[in-house]
Amino acid sequence: ITKALVWIASISFPLYLIHEYTGFSLLHYFDSLGLTGQYMMLIPIGISFILAYLIHKYIEKPVGVYFKSLLKK
């Protein structure tokens, strides 16, 4: 398995949780500005991946470490 697939797997749950809201919100905002086109899909996709990574790194991992430490006590 490549590192890219492992990375995508690690952010898959936060990506699943936020992609719909991020995508719809940004696409609606772009539409209100009159910005349309298929290339506009790339911005919400990129932002969703970045947010999913940040959620995984700063929320999921620390919370997982904390709960594992509670189980060891």
GROMACS .gro file of N, CA and C in nm:
model
  219
    1ILE      N    1   0.086  -0.118   0.000
    1ILE     CA    2   0.000   0.000   0.000
    1ILE      C    3   0.090   0.124   0.000
    2THR      N    4   0.057   0.219  -0.082
    2THR     CA    5   0.139   0.338  -0.090
    2THR      C    6   0.108   0.434   0.024
    3LYS      N    7   0.200   0.527   0.047
    3LYS     CA    8   0.181   0.626   0.153
    3LYS      C    9   0.060   0.714   0.127
    4ALA      N   10   0.032   0.742   0.000
    4ALA     CA   11  -0.083   0.826  -0.033
    4ALA      C   12  -0.213   0.758   0.008
    5LEU      N   13  -0.224   0.629  -0.017
    5LEU     CA   14  -0.346   0.557   0.021
    5LEU      C   15  -0.361   0.548   0.173
    6VAL      N   16  -0.251   0.530   0.241
    6VAL     CA   17  -0.255   0.526   0.388
    6VAL      C   18  -0.299   0.662   0.442
    7TRP      N   19  -0.248   0.770   0.382
    7TRP     CA   20  -0.285   0.904   0.424
    7TRP      C   21  -0.434   0.929   0.400
    8ILE      N   22  -0.483   0.892   0.284
    8ILE     CA   23  -0.625   0.910   0.253
    8ILE      C   24  -0.711   0.828   0.349
    9ALA      N   25  -0.667   0.707   0.379
    9ALA     CA   26  -0.741   0.624   0.474
    9ALA      C   27  -0.745   0.688   0.612
   10SER      N   28  -0.635   0.752   0.652
   10SER     CA   29  -0.630   0.811   0.786
   10SER      C   30  -0.722   0.932   0.799
   11ILE      N   31  -0.748   1.002   0.689
   11ILE     CA   32  -0.836   1.119   0.696
   11ILE      C   33  -0.977   1.089   0.646
   12SER      N   34  -1.004   0.964   0.615
   12SER     CA   35  -1.132   0.930   0.550
   12SER      C   36  -1.254   0.964   0.637
   13PHE      N   37  -1.248   0.940   0.768
   13PHE     CA   38  -1.365   0.968   0.851
   13PHE      C   39  -1.391   1.118   0.864
   14PRO      N   40  -1.290   1.200   0.898
   14PRO     CA   41  -1.320   1.344   0.901
   14PRO      C   42  -1.360   1.397   0.763
   15LEU      N   43  -1.303   1.343   0.658
   15LEU     CA   44  -1.340   1.385   0.523
   15LEU      C   45  -1.487   1.353   0.497
   16TYR      N   46  -1.529   1.235   0.538
   16TYR     CA   47  -1.669   1.195   0.523
   16TYR      C   48  -1.761   1.291   0.599
   17LEU      N   49  -1.720   1.332   0.718
   17LEU     CA   50  -1.804   1.418   0.800
   17LEU      C   51  -1.817   1.560   0.747
   18ILE      N   52  -1.712   1.614   0.686
   18ILE     CA   53  -1.715   1.756   0.650
   18ILE      C   54  -1.734   1.784   0.502
   19HIS      N   55  -1.717   1.686   0.415
   19HIS     CA   56  -1.715   1.717   0.272
   19HIS      C   57  -1.847   1.776   0.222
   20GLU      N   58  -1.958   1.726   0.271
   20GLU     CA   59  -2.087   1.773   0.223
   20GLU      C   60  -2.110   1.920   0.262
   21TYR      N   61  -2.086   1.951   0.388
   21TYR     CA   62  -2.111   2.088   0.435
   21TYR      C   63  -2.013   2.187   0.372
   22THR      N   64  -1.888   2.148   0.365
   22THR     CA   65  -1.788   2.235   0.303
   22THR      C   66  -1.820   2.258   0.157
   23GLY      N   67  -1.847   2.149   0.087
   23GLY     CA   68  -1.875   2.159  -0.056
   23GLY      C   69  -1.997   2.243  -0.087
   24PHE      N   70  -2.109   2.211  -0.022
   24PHE     CA   71  -2.233   2.285  -0.049
   24PHE      C   72  -2.219   2.432  -0.012
   25SER      N   73  -2.156   2.459   0.102
   25SER     CA   74  -2.141   2.598   0.146
   25SER      C   75  -2.056   2.678   0.048
   26LEU      N   76  -1.942   2.622   0.009
   26LEU     CA   77  -1.855   2.695  -0.081
   26LEU      C   78  -1.914   2.708  -0.221
   27LEU      N   79  -1.977   2.603  -0.270
   27LEU     CA   80  -2.038   2.612  -0.403
   27LEU      C   81  -2.152   2.712  -0.405
   28HIS      N   82  -2.230   2.716  -0.299
   28HIS     CA   83  -2.338   2.815  -0.289
   28HIS      C   84  -2.278   2.957  -0.285
   29TYR      N   85  -2.171   2.974  -0.210
   29TYR     CA   86  -2.105   3.104  -0.201
   29TYR      C   87  -2.049   3.146  -0.338
   30PHE      N   88  -1.983   3.055  -0.407
   30PHE     CA   89  -1.930   3.086  -0.540
   30PHE      C   90  -2.041   3.121  -0.637
   31ASP      N   91  -2.152   3.048  -0.627
   31ASP     CA   92  -2.266   3.075  -0.715
   31ASP      C   93  -2.323   3.215  -0.689
   32SER      N   94  -2.327   3.254  -0.562
   32SER     CA   95  -2.379   3.388  -0.530
   32SER      C   96  -2.288   3.499  -0.583
   33LEU      N   97  -2.161   3.466  -0.602
   33LEU     CA   98  -2.067   3.562  -0.659
   33LEU      C   99  -2.065   3.557  -0.811
   34GLY      N  100  -2.139   3.462  -0.868
   34GLY     CA  101  -2.142   3.447  -1.013
   34GLY      C  102  -2.027   3.364  -1.067
   35LEU      N  103  -1.956   3.296  -0.978
   35LEU     CA  104  -1.844   3.212  -1.020
   35LEU      C  105  -1.894   3.069  -1.041
   36THR      N  106  -1.894   3.024  -1.161
   36THR     CA  107  -1.940   2.889  -1.190
   36THR      C  108  -1.836   2.820  -1.277
   37GLY      N  109  -1.855   2.693  -1.297
   37GLY     CA  110  -1.764   2.616  -1.380
   37GLY      C  111  -1.713   2.495  -1.306
   38GLN      N  112  -1.668   2.400  -1.381
   38GLN     CA  113  -1.621   2.276  -1.322
   38GLN      C  114  -1.495   2.296  -1.238
   39TYR      N  115  -1.412   2.390  -1.275
   39TYR     CA  116  -1.290   2.413  -1.198
   39TYR      C  117  -1.320   2.462  -1.057
   40MET      N  118  -1.438   2.518  -1.037
   40MET     CA  119  -1.476   2.564  -0.903
   40MET      C  120  -1.495   2.446  -0.807
   41MET      N  121  -1.511   2.327  -0.860
   41MET     CA  122  -1.524   2.207  -0.775
   41MET      C  123  -1.391   2.175  -0.706
   42LEU      N  124  -1.282   2.215  -0.764
   42LEU     CA  125  -1.151   2.182  -0.708
   42LEU      C  126  -1.125   2.254  -0.576
   43ILE      N  127  -1.176   2.374  -0.563
   43ILE     CA  128  -1.152   2.450  -0.440
   43ILE      C  129  -1.218   2.383  -0.319
   44PRO      N  130  -1.348   2.349  -0.322
   44PRO     CA  131  -1.407   2.279  -0.207
   44PRO      C  132  -1.342   2.143  -0.180
   45ILE      N  133  -1.302   2.073  -0.286
   45ILE     CA  134  -1.236   1.944  -0.266
   45ILE      C  135  -1.105   1.964  -0.192
   46GLY      N  136  -1.026   2.060  -0.237
   46GLY     CA  137  -0.898   2.087  -0.171
   46GLY      C  138  -0.916   2.131  -0.027
   47ILE      N  139  -1.011   2.220  -0.004
   47ILE     CA  140  -1.035   2.268   0.133
   47ILE      C  141  -1.086   2.155   0.222
   48SER      N  142  -1.169   2.067   0.168
   48SER     CA  143  -1.218   1.953   0.245
   48SER      C  144  -1.103   1.862   0.287
   49PHE      N  145  -1.011   1.837   0.196
   49PHE     CA  146  -0.895   1.753   0.230
   49PHE      C  147  -0.808   1.820   0.336
   50ILE      N  148  -0.788   1.949   0.323
   50ILE     CA  149  -0.706   2.021   0.423
   50ILE      C  150  -0.773   2.018   0.560
   51LEU      N  151  -0.902   2.048   0.565
   51LEU     CA  152  -0.974   2.044   0.693
   51LEU      C  153  -0.975   1.904   0.754
   52ALA      N  154  -0.995   1.803   0.670
   52ALA     CA  155  -0.994   1.665   0.720
   52ALA      C  156  -0.858   1.631   0.779
   53TYR      N  157  -0.751   1.672   0.714
   53TYR     CA  158  -0.617   1.647   0.766
   53TYR      C  159  -0.599   1.717   0.901
   54LEU      N  160  -0.641   1.843   0.911
   54LEU     CA  161  -0.625   1.918   1.035
   54LEU      C  162  -0.707   1.856   1.148
   55ILE      N  163  -0.828   1.813   1.117
   55ILE     CA  164  -0.911   1.746   1.218
   55ILE      C  165  -0.845   1.617   1.265
   56HIS      N  166  -0.793   1.541   1.170
   56HIS     CA  167  -0.725   1.416   1.205
   56HIS      C  168  -0.604   1.442   1.292
   57LYS      N  169  -0.521   1.539   1.254
   57LYS     CA  170  -0.396   1.565   1.325
   57LYS      C  171  -0.417   1.628   1.462
   58TYR      N  172  -0.507   1.725   1.471
   58TYR     CA  173  -0.520   1.801   1.595
   58TYR      C  174  -0.637   1.760   1.684
   59ILE      N  175  -0.726   1.675   1.636
   59ILE     CA  176  -0.838   1.630   1.720
   59ILE      C  177  -0.837   1.478   1.735
   60GLU      N  178  -0.844   1.406   1.623
   60GLU     CA  179  -0.853   1.260   1.630
   60GLU      C  180  -0.733   1.196   1.699
   61LYS      N  181  -0.614   1.231   1.655
   61LYS     CA  182  -0.494   1.169   1.713
   61LYS      C  183  -0.479   1.199   1.861
   62PRO      N  184  -0.485   1.327   1.903
   62PRO     CA  185  -0.470   1.354   2.047
   62PRO      C  186  -0.579   1.289   2.133
   63VAL      N  187  -0.702   1.288   2.084
   63VAL     CA  188  -0.810   1.226   2.160
   63VAL      C  189  -0.787   1.075   2.170
   64GLY      N  190  -0.740   1.015   2.061
   64GLY     CA  191  -0.709   0.872   2.063
   64GLY      C  192  -0.600   0.838   2.163
   65VAL      N  193  -0.496   0.920   2.166
   65VAL     CA  194  -0.387   0.898   2.262
   65VAL      C  195  -0.439   0.913   2.405
   66TYR      N  196  -0.522   1.014   2.427
   66TYR     CA  197  -0.577   1.036   2.561
   66TYR      C  198  -0.660   0.916   2.608
   67PHE      N  199  -0.750   0.867   2.522
   67PHE     CA  200  -0.834   0.756   2.563
   67PHE      C  201  -0.755   0.626   2.578
   68LYS      N  202  -0.652   0.608   2.498
   68LYS     CA  203  -0.566   0.490   2.518
   68LYS      C  204  -0.494   0.497   2.652
   69SER      N  205  -0.454   0.617   2.692
   69SER     CA  206  -0.388   0.630   2.822
   69SER      C  207  -0.485   0.601   2.936
   70LEU      N  208  -0.613   0.633   2.918
   70LEU     CA  209  -0.712   0.602   3.020
   70LEU      C  210  -0.733   0.452   3.033
   71LEU      N  211  -0.726   0.381   2.923
   71LEU     CA  212  -0.744   0.236   2.926
   71LEU      C  213  -0.629   0.164   2.990
   72LYS      N  214  -0.510   0.222   2.987
   72LYS     CA  215  -0.393   0.160   3.045
   72LYS      C  216  -0.389   0.174   3.197
   73LYS      N  217  -0.467   0.265   3.252
   73LYS     CA  218  -0.467   0.287   3.397
   73LYS      C  219  -0.540   0.180   3.471
   0.00000   0.00000   0.00000
